[in-house]
PDB file of C-alpha atoms and ligand atoms in Angstrom:
ATOM      1  CA  MET A   1      75.347 -40.330  38.468  1.00 94.00           C
ATOM      2  CA  LYS A   2      76.197 -41.975  35.191  1.00 96.00           C
ATOM      3  CA  VAL A   3      76.716 -45.859  35.368  1.00 98.00           C
ATOM      4  CA  GLY A   4      77.971 -47.626  32.585  1.00 98.00           C
ATOM      5  CA  LEU A   5      76.426 -51.269  31.757  1.00 98.00           C
ATOM      6  CA  THR A   6      78.333 -53.455  30.061  1.00 98.00           C
ATOM      7  CA  GLY A   7      79.640 -57.283  29.245  1.00 97.00           C
ATOM      8  CA  GLY A   8      80.155 -59.380  26.179  1.00 95.00           C
ATOM      9  CA  ILE A   9      77.595 -60.007  23.529  1.00 95.00           C
ATOM     10  CA  ALA A  10      74.215 -61.911  24.789  1.00 97.00           C
ATOM     11  CA  THR A  11      75.586 -61.835  28.441  1.00 97.00           C
ATOM     12  CA  GLY A  12      72.465 -60.422  29.523  1.00 97.00           C
ATOM     13  CA  LYS A  13      73.001 -56.280  29.326  1.00 97.00           C
ATOM     14  CA  SER A  14      69.441 -56.076  27.770  1.00 96.00           C
ATOM     15  CA  THR A  15      68.083 -58.493  30.681  1.00 98.00           C
ATOM     16  CA  VAL A  16      69.934 -56.178  33.405  1.00 98.00           C
ATOM     17  CA  SER A  17      69.227 -52.816  31.992  1.00 98.00           C
ATOM     18  CA  ARG A  18      64.947 -53.743  31.572  1.00 98.00           C
ATOM     19  CA  MET A  19      65.459 -54.733  35.559  1.00 98.00           C
ATOM     20  CA  LEU A  20      67.444 -51.439  36.066  1.00 98.00           C
ATOM     21  CA  SER A  21      64.498 -49.475  34.412  1.00 98.00           C
ATOM     22  CA  GLU A  22      61.444 -50.935  36.377  1.00 98.00           C
ATOM     23  CA  ARG A  23      63.471 -49.528  39.472  1.00 97.00           C
ATOM     24  CA  GLY A  24      63.929 -46.194  38.297  1.00 97.00           C
ATOM     25  CA  ALA A  25      66.715 -45.847  36.205  1.00 97.00           C
ATOM     26  CA  ALA A  26      66.884 -43.896  32.957  1.00 97.00           C
ATOM     27  CA  ILE A  27      68.320 -45.962  30.214  1.00 98.00           C
ATOM     28  CA  VAL A  28      70.484 -45.160  27.508  1.00 98.00           C
ATOM     29  CA  ASP A  29      71.172 -47.931  25.118  1.00 97.00           C
ATOM     30  CA  ALA A  30      73.909 -47.364  22.883  1.00 97.00           C
ATOM     31  CA  ASP A  31      72.627 -49.842  20.467  1.00 96.00           C
ATOM     32  CA  VAL A  32      69.455 -48.155  20.069  1.00 97.00           C
ATOM     33  CA  VAL A  33      71.234 -45.050  19.270  1.00 98.00           C
ATOM     34  CA  ALA A  34      73.442 -46.973  16.840  1.00 98.00           C
ATOM     35  CA  ARG A  35      70.255 -47.509  14.847  1.00 98.00           C
ATOM     36  CA  GLU A  36      69.057 -43.804  14.861  1.00 98.00           C
ATOM     37  CA  VAL A  37      72.276 -42.549  13.759  1.00 98.00           C
ATOM     38  CA  VAL A  38      72.123 -44.046  10.429  1.00 98.00           C
ATOM     39  CA  GLU A  39      68.328 -43.406   9.584  1.00 98.00           C
ATOM     40  CA  PRO A  40      68.399 -42.967   6.328  1.00 97.00           C
ATOM     41  CA  GLY A  41      69.200 -39.028   5.495  1.00 96.00           C
ATOM     42  CA  THR A  42      71.637 -39.200   8.414  1.00 98.00           C
ATOM     43  CA  GLU A  43      75.287 -38.123   7.947  1.00 98.00           C
ATOM     44  CA  GLY A  44      76.032 -41.607   9.771  1.00 98.00           C
ATOM     45  CA  ALA A  45      73.928 -43.190   6.956  1.00 98.00           C
ATOM     46  CA  SER A  46      76.206 -41.375   4.420  1.00 98.00           C
ATOM     47  CA  LEU A  47      79.548 -42.366   6.146  1.00 98.00           C
ATOM     48  CA  ILE A  48      78.531 -45.944   5.905  1.00 98.00           C
ATOM     49  CA  ARG A  49      77.501 -45.258   1.790  1.00 98.00           C
ATOM     50  CA  GLU A  50      81.151 -43.713   1.298  1.00 98.00           C
ATOM     51  CA  ARG A  51      82.815 -46.398   2.964  1.00 98.00           C
ATOM     52  CA  PHE A  52      81.065 -49.673   2.470  1.00 98.00           C
ATOM     53  CA  GLY A  53      78.611 -48.695  -0.824  1.00 98.00           C
ATOM     54  CA  GLU A  54      75.184 -48.986  -2.057  1.00 97.00           C
ATOM     55  CA  GLY A  55      74.999 -52.767  -1.496  1.00 97.00           C
ATOM     56  CA  VAL A  56      74.533 -52.659   2.388  1.00 98.00           C
ATOM     57  CA  PHE A  57      71.604 -50.633   1.968  1.00 98.00           C
ATOM     58  CA  LEU A  58      67.677 -52.048   1.191  1.00 98.00           C
ATOM     59  CA  PRO A  59      65.837 -50.758  -1.659  1.00 96.00           C
ATOM     60  CA  ASP A  60      63.718 -48.301   0.636  1.00 95.00           C
ATOM     61  CA  GLY A  61      67.409 -46.586   1.519  1.00 94.00           C
ATOM     62  CA  SER A  62      67.519 -48.099   5.487  1.00 97.00           C
ATOM     63  CA  LEU A  63      70.562 -50.031   6.594  1.00 98.00           C
ATOM     64  CA  ASP A  64      70.859 -53.703   5.723  1.00 98.00           C
ATOM     65  CA  ARG A  65      72.413 -54.649   8.996  1.00 97.00           C
ATOM     66  CA  GLN A  66      72.399 -58.329   7.960  1.00 94.00           C
ATOM     67  CA  SER A  67      74.622 -57.251   5.414  1.00 97.00           C
ATOM     68  CA  LEU A  68      77.124 -54.818   7.196  1.00 98.00           C
ATOM     69  CA  GLY A  69      76.978 -57.265  10.007  1.00 95.00           C
ATOM     70  CA  ARG A  70      78.246 -60.075   7.595  1.00 93.00           C
ATOM     71  CA  ILE A  71      81.333 -57.714   6.594  1.00 96.00           C
ATOM     72  CA  ILE A  72      82.093 -56.186   9.853  1.00 96.00           C
ATOM     73  CA  PHE A  73      81.949 -59.636  12.230  1.00 93.00           C
ATOM     74  CA  ALA A  74      84.404 -60.967   9.935  1.00 92.00           C
ATOM     75  CA  ASP A  75      86.780 -58.300   9.125  1.00 95.00           C
ATOM     76  CA  LYS A  76      88.769 -56.457  11.648  1.00 95.00           C
ATOM     77  CA  GLN A  77      89.882 -53.508   9.148  1.00 98.00           C
ATOM     78  CA  ALA A  78      86.288 -53.126   8.428  1.00 98.00           C
ATOM     79  CA  ARG A  79      84.875 -53.072  11.773  1.00 97.00           C
ATOM     80  CA  GLU A  80      87.743 -50.854  12.828  1.00 97.00           C
ATOM     81  CA  ASP A  81      86.355 -48.148   9.993  1.00 98.00           C
ATOM     82  CA  LEU A  82      82.673 -48.843  11.026  1.00 98.00           C
ATOM     83  CA  ASN A  83      84.027 -48.119  14.617  1.00 97.00           C
ATOM     84  CA  ARG A  84      85.697 -44.719  13.305  1.00 97.00           C
ATOM     85  CA  LEU A  85      82.582 -43.901  11.782  1.00 98.00           C
ATOM     86  CA  LEU A  86      79.745 -44.172  13.638  1.00 98.00           C
ATOM     87  CA  HIS A  87      81.307 -43.983  17.157  1.00 97.00           C
ATOM     88  CA  PRO A  88      81.605 -40.349  17.466  1.00 97.00           C
ATOM     89  CA  LEU A  89      78.224 -39.779  16.546  1.00 98.00           C
ATOM     90  CA  ILE A  90      77.123 -42.175  19.133  1.00 98.00           C
ATOM     91  CA  ILE A  91      78.434 -40.990  21.740  1.00 97.00           C
ATOM     92  CA  ARG A  92      77.546 -37.690  20.850  1.00 98.00           C
ATOM     93  CA  ARG A  93      74.188 -38.585  20.879  1.00 98.00           C
ATOM     94  CA  MET A  94      74.552 -40.499  24.387  1.00 98.00           C
ATOM     95  CA  GLU A  95      75.835 -37.783  25.861  1.00 97.00           C
ATOM     96  CA  GLU A  96      72.766 -35.529  24.559  1.00 98.00           C
ATOM     97  CA  GLU A  97      70.622 -37.600  25.916  1.00 98.00           C
ATOM     98  CA  THR A  98      72.255 -38.141  29.212  1.00 97.00           C
ATOM     99  CA  ALA A  99      72.025 -34.015  29.782  1.00 97.00           C
ATOM    100  CA  ARG A 100      68.657 -34.004  28.606  1.00 97.00           C
ATOM    101  CA  ARG A 101      67.528 -36.541  31.095  1.00 96.00           C
ATOM    102  CA  GLN A 102      69.806 -34.864  34.043  1.00 95.00           C
ATOM    103  CA  ALA A 103      67.937 -31.572  33.015  1.00 96.00           C
ATOM    104  CA  ALA A 104      64.424 -32.962  33.448  1.00 95.00           C
ATOM    105  CA  ASP A 105      65.948 -34.714  36.845  1.00 94.00           C
ATOM    106  CA  PRO A 106      69.079 -33.764  38.464  1.00 91.00           C
ATOM    107  CA  HIS A 107      69.209 -36.938  40.739  1.00 92.00           C
ATOM    108  CA  CYS A 108      68.235 -39.541  38.366  1.00 95.00           C
ATOM    109  CA  ILE A 109      70.367 -42.375  37.640  1.00 97.00           C
ATOM    110  CA  VAL A 110      71.304 -42.842  33.807  1.00 98.00           C
ATOM    111  CA  VAL A 111      72.508 -46.054  32.614  1.00 98.00           C
ATOM    112  CA  TRP A 112      74.454 -46.225  29.784  1.00 98.00           C
ATOM    113  CA  ASP A 113      73.613 -49.783  28.208  1.00 98.00           C
ATOM    114  CA  THR A 114      76.822 -50.067  25.997  1.00 97.00           C
ATOM    115  CA  PRO A 115      78.806 -53.249  24.828  1.00 96.00           C
ATOM    116  CA  LEU A 116      81.757 -51.488  23.789  1.00 96.00           C
ATOM    117  CA  LEU A 117      82.162 -49.339  26.947  1.00 97.00           C
ATOM    118  CA  ILE A 118      85.743 -51.056  27.663  1.00 97.00           C
ATOM    119  CA  GLU A 119      86.988 -51.622  24.305  1.00 94.00           C
ATOM    120  CA  GLU A 120      86.168 -47.726  23.543  1.00 94.00           C
ATOM    121  CA  SER A 121      87.630 -46.365  26.440  1.00 93.00           C
ATOM    122  CA  LEU A 122      84.548 -44.564  27.402  1.00 96.00           C
ATOM    123  CA  THR A 123      85.328 -45.867  31.333  1.00 96.00           C
ATOM    124  CA  ASP A 124      86.192 -42.189  32.515  1.00 95.00           C
ATOM    125  CA  ARG A 125      82.849 -40.591  31.238  1.00 96.00           C
ATOM    126  CA  VAL A 126      80.701 -42.962  33.951  1.00 97.00           C
ATOM    127  CA  ASP A 127      81.082 -42.779  37.787  1.00 96.00           C
ATOM    128  CA  TRP A 128      80.797 -46.580  37.694  1.00 96.00           C
ATOM    129  CA  VAL A 129      81.321 -49.243  35.675  1.00 98.00           C
ATOM    130  CA  VAL A 130      79.127 -52.531  36.018  1.00 98.00           C
ATOM    131  CA  VAL A 131      79.996 -55.907  33.781  1.00 98.00           C
ATOM    132  CA  VAL A 132      77.201 -58.303  33.506  1.00 98.00           C
ATOM    133  CA  TYR A 133      78.940 -61.540  33.398  1.00 97.00           C
ATOM    134  CA  ILE A 134      78.627 -65.247  32.637  1.00 97.00           C
ATOM    135  CA  PRO A 135      80.919 -68.199  31.064  1.00 96.00           C
ATOM    136  CA  ILE A 136      82.135 -68.096  27.413  1.00 96.00           C
ATOM    137  CA  ALA A 137      80.248 -71.647  26.879  1.00 97.00           C
ATOM    138  CA  LEU A 138      77.100 -70.270  28.048  1.00 98.00           C
ATOM    139  CA  GLN A 139      77.567 -66.826  26.034  1.00 97.00           C
ATOM    140  CA  GLN A 140      78.002 -68.654  23.045  1.00 98.00           C
ATOM    141  CA  LYS A 141      74.908 -71.043  23.674  1.00 98.00           C
ATOM    142  CA  ARG A 142      72.778 -68.043  24.685  1.00 98.00           C
ATOM    143  CA  LEU A 143      73.953 -66.135  21.702  1.00 98.00           C
ATOM    144  CA  MET A 144      73.050 -68.881  18.686  1.00 98.00           C
ATOM    145  CA  GLU A 145      69.796 -69.642  20.360  1.00 98.00           C
ATOM    146  CA  ARG A 146      68.532 -65.728  20.498  1.00 97.00           C
ATOM    147  CA  ASP A 147      69.765 -64.937  16.993  1.00 96.00           C
ATOM    148  CA  GLY A 148      69.200 -68.299  15.505  1.00 97.00           C
ATOM    149  CA  ILE A 149      72.919 -68.463  14.199  1.00 96.00           C
ATOM    150  CA  ARG A 150      75.451 -71.349  13.874  1.00 97.00           C
ATOM    151  CA  ALA A 151      78.439 -71.864  16.553  1.00 97.00           C
ATOM    152  CA  GLU A 152      80.748 -70.164  13.999  1.00 95.00           C
ATOM    153  CA  GLU A 153      79.187 -67.122  13.311  1.00 93.00           C
ATOM    154  CA  ALA A 154      78.343 -66.992  17.125  1.00 96.00           C
ATOM    155  CA  ARG A 155      82.284 -67.201  18.066  1.00 96.00           C
ATOM    156  CA  SER A 156      82.969 -64.570  15.215  1.00 93.00           C
ATOM    157  CA  ARG A 157      80.719 -62.359  16.908  1.00 94.00           C
ATOM    158  CA  MET A 158      82.311 -62.798  20.230  1.00 96.00           C
ATOM    159  CA  LYS A 159      85.921 -62.562  18.906  1.00 94.00           C
ATOM    160  CA  ALA A 160      84.927 -59.207  17.495  1.00 92.00           C
ATOM    161  CA  GLN A 161      84.782 -57.967  21.192  1.00 94.00           C
ATOM    162  CA  MET A 162      87.270 -58.496  24.217  1.00 95.00           C
ATOM    163  CA  SER A 163      86.584 -61.296  25.873  1.00 93.00           C
ATOM    164  CA  ILE A 164      84.438 -61.127  29.056  1.00 93.00           C
ATOM    165  CA  GLU A 165      87.178 -62.804  31.181  1.00 92.00           C
ATOM    166  CA  GLU A 166      89.360 -59.789  30.976  1.00 95.00           C
ATOM    167  CA  LYS A 167      86.497 -57.310  31.077  1.00 96.00           C
ATOM    168  CA  LYS A 168      85.380 -58.736  34.480  1.00 94.00           C
ATOM    169  CA  SER A 169      88.649 -56.819  35.519  1.00 94.00           C
ATOM    170  CA  PHE A 170      87.097 -53.368  34.715  1.00 96.00           C
ATOM    171  CA  ALA A 171      84.062 -54.061  36.851  1.00 97.00           C
ATOM    172  CA  ASP A 172      83.054 -51.680  39.370  1.00 97.00           C
ATOM    173  CA  ILE A 173      80.491 -54.275  40.325  1.00 97.00           C
ATOM    174  CA  LEU A 174      79.888 -57.769  38.731  1.00 98.00           C
ATOM    175  CA  ILE A 175      76.624 -59.036  38.011  1.00 98.00           C
ATOM    176  CA  ASP A 176      76.714 -62.890  37.699  1.00 98.00           C
ATOM    177  CA  ASN A 177      74.014 -63.626  34.768  1.00 98.00           C
ATOM    178  CA  SER A 178      74.509 -67.699  35.132  1.00 98.00           C
ATOM    179  CA  GLY A 179      71.629 -68.136  36.939  1.00 98.00           C
ATOM    180  CA  THR A 180      67.589 -68.054  36.531  1.00 98.00           C
ATOM    181  CA  LEU A 181      66.451 -64.696  36.049  1.00 98.00           C
ATOM    182  CA  ALA A 182      65.358 -64.774  39.733  1.00 98.00           C
ATOM    183  CA  GLU A 183      69.012 -64.815  40.814  1.00 98.00           C
ATOM    184  CA  THR A 184      70.044 -61.971  38.898  1.00 98.00           C
ATOM    185  CA  GLU A 185      67.113 -59.566  39.843  1.00 98.00           C
ATOM    186  CA  ARG A 186      68.349 -60.147  43.436  1.00 98.00           C
ATOM    187  CA  GLN A 187      71.753 -59.084  42.704  1.00 98.00           C
ATOM    188  CA  VAL A 188      70.237 -55.501  40.635  1.00 98.00           C
ATOM    189  CA  ASP A 189      68.079 -55.066  43.883  1.00 98.00           C
ATOM    190  CA  ALA A 190      71.439 -55.213  45.669  1.00 98.00           C
ATOM    191  CA  LEU A 191      73.237 -52.961  42.711  1.00 98.00           C
ATOM    192  CA  TRP A 192      70.277 -50.587  42.857  1.00 97.00           C
ATOM    193  CA  GLN A 193      70.357 -49.801  46.567  1.00 96.00           C
ATOM    194  CA  THR A 194      74.237 -49.381  46.298  1.00 96.00           C
ATOM    195  CA  LEU A 195      73.558 -46.698  43.480  1.00 96.00           C
ATOM    196  CA  VAL A 196      70.454 -44.864  45.178  1.00 95.00           C
ATOM    197  CA  SER A 197      72.633 -44.500  48.452  1.00 94.00           C
ATOM    198  CA  LYS A 198      75.978 -43.617  46.791  1.00 89.00           C
ATOM    199  CA  ASN A 199      73.614 -41.191  44.557  1.00 90.00           C
ATOM    200  CA  GLY A 200      75.242 -37.642  44.827  1.00 65.00           C
ATOM    201  CA  SER A 201      78.014 -38.837  46.998  1.00 56.00           C
ATOM    202  CA  ALA A 202      81.595 -39.426  46.400  1.00 46.00           C
ATOM    203  CA  GLN A 203      82.183 -41.827  43.400  1.00 47.00           C
ATOM    204  CA  PRO A 204      83.579 -45.295  44.130  1.00 49.00           C
TER     205      PRO A 204
HETATM  206  C1  LIG B   1      76.961 -54.169  12.475  1.00 52.65           C
HETATM  207  C2  LIG B   1      75.540 -53.936  12.931  1.00 52.65           C
HETATM  208  C3  LIG B   1      74.675 -53.268  11.689  1.00 52.65           C
HETATM  209  C4  LIG B   1      74.720 -55.105  12.886  1.00 52.65           C
HETATM  210  O1  LIG B   1      73.200 -54.481  13.313  1.00 52.65           O
HETATM  211  P1  LIG B   1      72.585 -56.311  14.025  1.00 52.65           P
HETATM  212  O2  LIG B   1      71.390 -55.781  13.906  1.00 52.65           O
HETATM  213  O3  LIG B   1      73.149 -57.699  13.580  1.00 52.65           O
HETATM  214  O4  LIG B   1      73.224 -56.081  15.868  1.00 52.65           O
HETATM  215  P2  LIG B   1      72.862 -55.195  16.663  1.00 52.65           P
HETATM  216  O5  LIG B   1      73.365 -53.844  16.293  1.00 52.65           O
HETATM  217  O6  LIG B   1      71.671 -55.115  17.467  1.00 52.65           O
HETATM  218  O7  LIG B   1      74.343 -55.667  17.787  1.00 52.65           O
HETATM  219  C5  LIG B   1      74.006 -56.065  18.223  1.00 52.65           C
HETATM  220  C6  LIG B   1      75.131 -56.793  19.124  1.00 52.65           C
HETATM  221  O8  LIG B   1      76.682 -56.984  18.507  1.00 52.65           O
HETATM  222  C7  LIG B   1      77.728 -56.495  18.988  1.00 52.65           C
HETATM  223  N1  LIG B   1      78.585 -55.238  18.024  1.00 52.65           N
HETATM  224  C8  LIG B   1      77.822 -54.582  17.034  1.00 52.65           C
HETATM  225  N2  LIG B   1      78.369 -53.735  16.594  1.00 52.65           N
HETATM  226  C9  LIG B   1      79.941 -54.222  17.259  1.00 52.65           C
HETATM  227  C10 LIG B   1      80.853 -53.663  16.593  1.00 52.65           C
HETATM  228  N3  LIG B   1      81.375 -52.722  16.116  1.00 52.65           N
HETATM  229  N4  LIG B   1      82.369 -54.266  17.245  1.00 52.65           N
HETATM  230  C11 LIG B   1      82.096 -55.254  18.352  1.00 52.65           C
HETATM  231  N5  LIG B   1      81.054 -55.570  18.771  1.00 52.65           N
HETATM  232  C12 LIG B   1      79.813 -54.977  18.438  1.00 52.65           C
HETATM  233  C13 LIG B   1      77.054 -55.504  19.885  1.00 52.65           C
HETATM  234  O9  LIG B   1      77.602 -56.594  21.609  1.00 52.65           O
HETATM  235  C14 LIG B   1      75.419 -55.573  20.274  1.00 52.65           C
HETATM  236  O10 LIG B   1      74.764 -55.491  21.272  1.00 52.65           O
HETATM  237  C15 LIG B   1      75.299 -53.324  13.992  1.00 52.65           C
HETATM  238  O11 LIG B   1      75.790 -53.909  15.016  1.00 52.65           O
HETATM  239  C16 LIG B   1      76.214 -51.622  13.595  1.00 52.65           C
HETATM  240  O12 LIG B   1      76.030 -50.631  13.127  1.00 52.65           O
HETATM  241  N6  LIG B   1      77.297 -51.849  15.042  1.00 52.65           N
HETATM  242  C17 LIG B   1      77.810 -50.751  14.796  1.00 52.65           C
HETATM  243  C18 LIG B   1      78.196 -49.775  15.955  1.00 52.65           C
HETATM  244  C19 LIG B   1      78.362 -50.105  17.352  1.00 52.65           C
HETATM  245  O13 LIG B   1      79.176 -50.129  17.488  1.00 52.65           O
HETATM  246  N7  LIG B   1      77.354 -50.711  17.635  1.00 52.65           N
HETATM  247  C20 LIG B   1      77.735 -51.067  19.314  1.00 52.65           C
HETATM  248  C21 LIG B   1      77.354 -50.375  20.028  1.00 52.65           C
HETATM  249  S1  LIG B   1      78.414 -48.614  20.673  1.00 52.65           S
HETATM  250  N1  LIG B   2      69.477 -65.541  33.478  1.00 52.65           N
HETATM  251  C1  LIG B   2      69.222 -66.310  32.114  1.00 52.65           C
HETATM  252  N2  LIG B   2      68.707 -67.288  32.032  1.00 52.65           N
HETATM  253  C2  LIG B   2      68.308 -67.828  30.476  1.00 52.65           C
HETATM  254  N3  LIG B   2      68.390 -67.017  29.578  1.00 52.65           N
HETATM  255  C3  LIG B   2      68.743 -65.485  29.888  1.00 52.65           C
HETATM  256  C4  LIG B   2      69.243 -65.208  31.037  1.00 52.65           C
HETATM  257  N4  LIG B   2      69.751 -63.886  31.207  1.00 52.65           N
HETATM  258  C5  LIG B   2      69.551 -63.502  29.845  1.00 52.65           C
HETATM  259  N5  LIG B   2      68.796 -64.663  29.267  1.00 52.65           N
HETATM  260  C6  LIG B   2      68.860 -64.287  27.287  1.00 52.65           C
HETATM  261  O1  LIG B   2      70.033 -64.572  26.902  1.00 52.65           O
HETATM  262  C7  LIG B   2      69.750 -63.563  25.517  1.00 52.65           C
HETATM  263  C8  LIG B   2      71.179 -63.020  25.707  1.00 52.65           C
HETATM  264  O2  LIG B   2      70.340 -61.906  26.749  1.00 52.65           O
HETATM  265  P1  LIG B   2      70.213 -60.148  26.279  1.00 52.65           P
HETATM  266  O3  LIG B   2      69.472 -59.981  25.084  1.00 52.65           O
HETATM  267  O4  LIG B   2      69.498 -59.569  27.608  1.00 52.65           O
HETATM  268  O5  LIG B   2      72.268 -59.771  26.001  1.00 52.65           O
HETATM  269  P2  LIG B   2      72.852 -58.613  25.733  1.00 52.65           P
HETATM  270  O6  LIG B   2      74.138 -58.652  26.477  1.00 52.65           O
HETATM  271  O7  LIG B   2      71.891 -57.344  25.747  1.00 52.65           O
HETATM  272  O8  LIG B   2      72.828 -59.046  23.896  1.00 52.65           O
HETATM  273  P3  LIG B   2      73.935 -57.621  23.360  1.00 52.65           P
HETATM  274  O9  LIG B   2      75.184 -57.728  23.494  1.00 52.65           O
HETATM  275  O10 LIG B   2      73.466 -58.658  21.864  1.00 52.65           O
HETATM  276  O11 LIG B   2      73.164 -56.754  22.888  1.00 52.65           O
HETATM  277  C9  LIG B   2      68.518 -63.469  25.324  1.00 52.65           C
HETATM  278  O12 LIG B   2      67.945 -64.614  24.677  1.00 52.65           O
HETATM  279  C10 LIG B   2      67.912 -63.751  27.027  1.00 52.65           C
HETATM  280  O13 LIG B   2      66.593 -63.810  26.820  1.00 52.65           O
END
């Protein structure tokens, strides 16, 4: 079984995916894979160098994430270009990782922790869509606190994605992460019970 876990930036995907991992899920994290596909010497790194130039790389050859982030969160065309270059590489690697996990354990529950699951029309690749939701004002506050950024920058990052209100409508299951972590744990327990009971049976 393959579950797509999504939400808006800083709504709590990593928090929920950690809780699912503790219960036995196999996590495939798109942000981690996105880092792997641009490591020095990779095809991803050369594609970025061709489009964005040497200025978005550090002297040791690694990607200057801050610099590229400043460009793509402020410029829609640049963001679409980056997505077009990297997403096929990211998706391929996520599918390979999933196949590897399922070969090792056919009954495992694989969770795709993927911020852009809905924007990139990846919902058909998963059996269930779980959206981690918090209200927009709290999203902005948590993002500013976590990344130490100002309101304006937080808003520009949030605007680079479909709004969390809109994403809600794509959910098979909604996790409300606006309360305490203990409250989220309780919802994750219920989610896990549902996934385990449906594993191997009909899709939602
Ligand atoms: C622009 C980059 C270098 C900035 O790196 P940085 O370390 O500052 O951020 P990080 O990778 O941890 O991403 C943080 C969050 O930003 C959001 N985000 C990242 N990329 C994008 C994007 N292309 N469009 C919209 N939101 C994005 C996601 O919510 C993500 O969880 C990096 O995000 C990147 O390589 N993005 C392109 C790959 C991608 O689309 N990743 C998202 C998963 S498919
Ligand atoms: N229930 C909660 N109560 C208080 N703080 C929380 C809660 N859940 C998450 N947070 C905090 O909110 C921030 C965002 O959470 P998290 O990093 O899990 O979001 P994310 O959706 O994975 O973000 P990104 O899209 O950037 O990968 C973190 O600093 C986290 O510690």
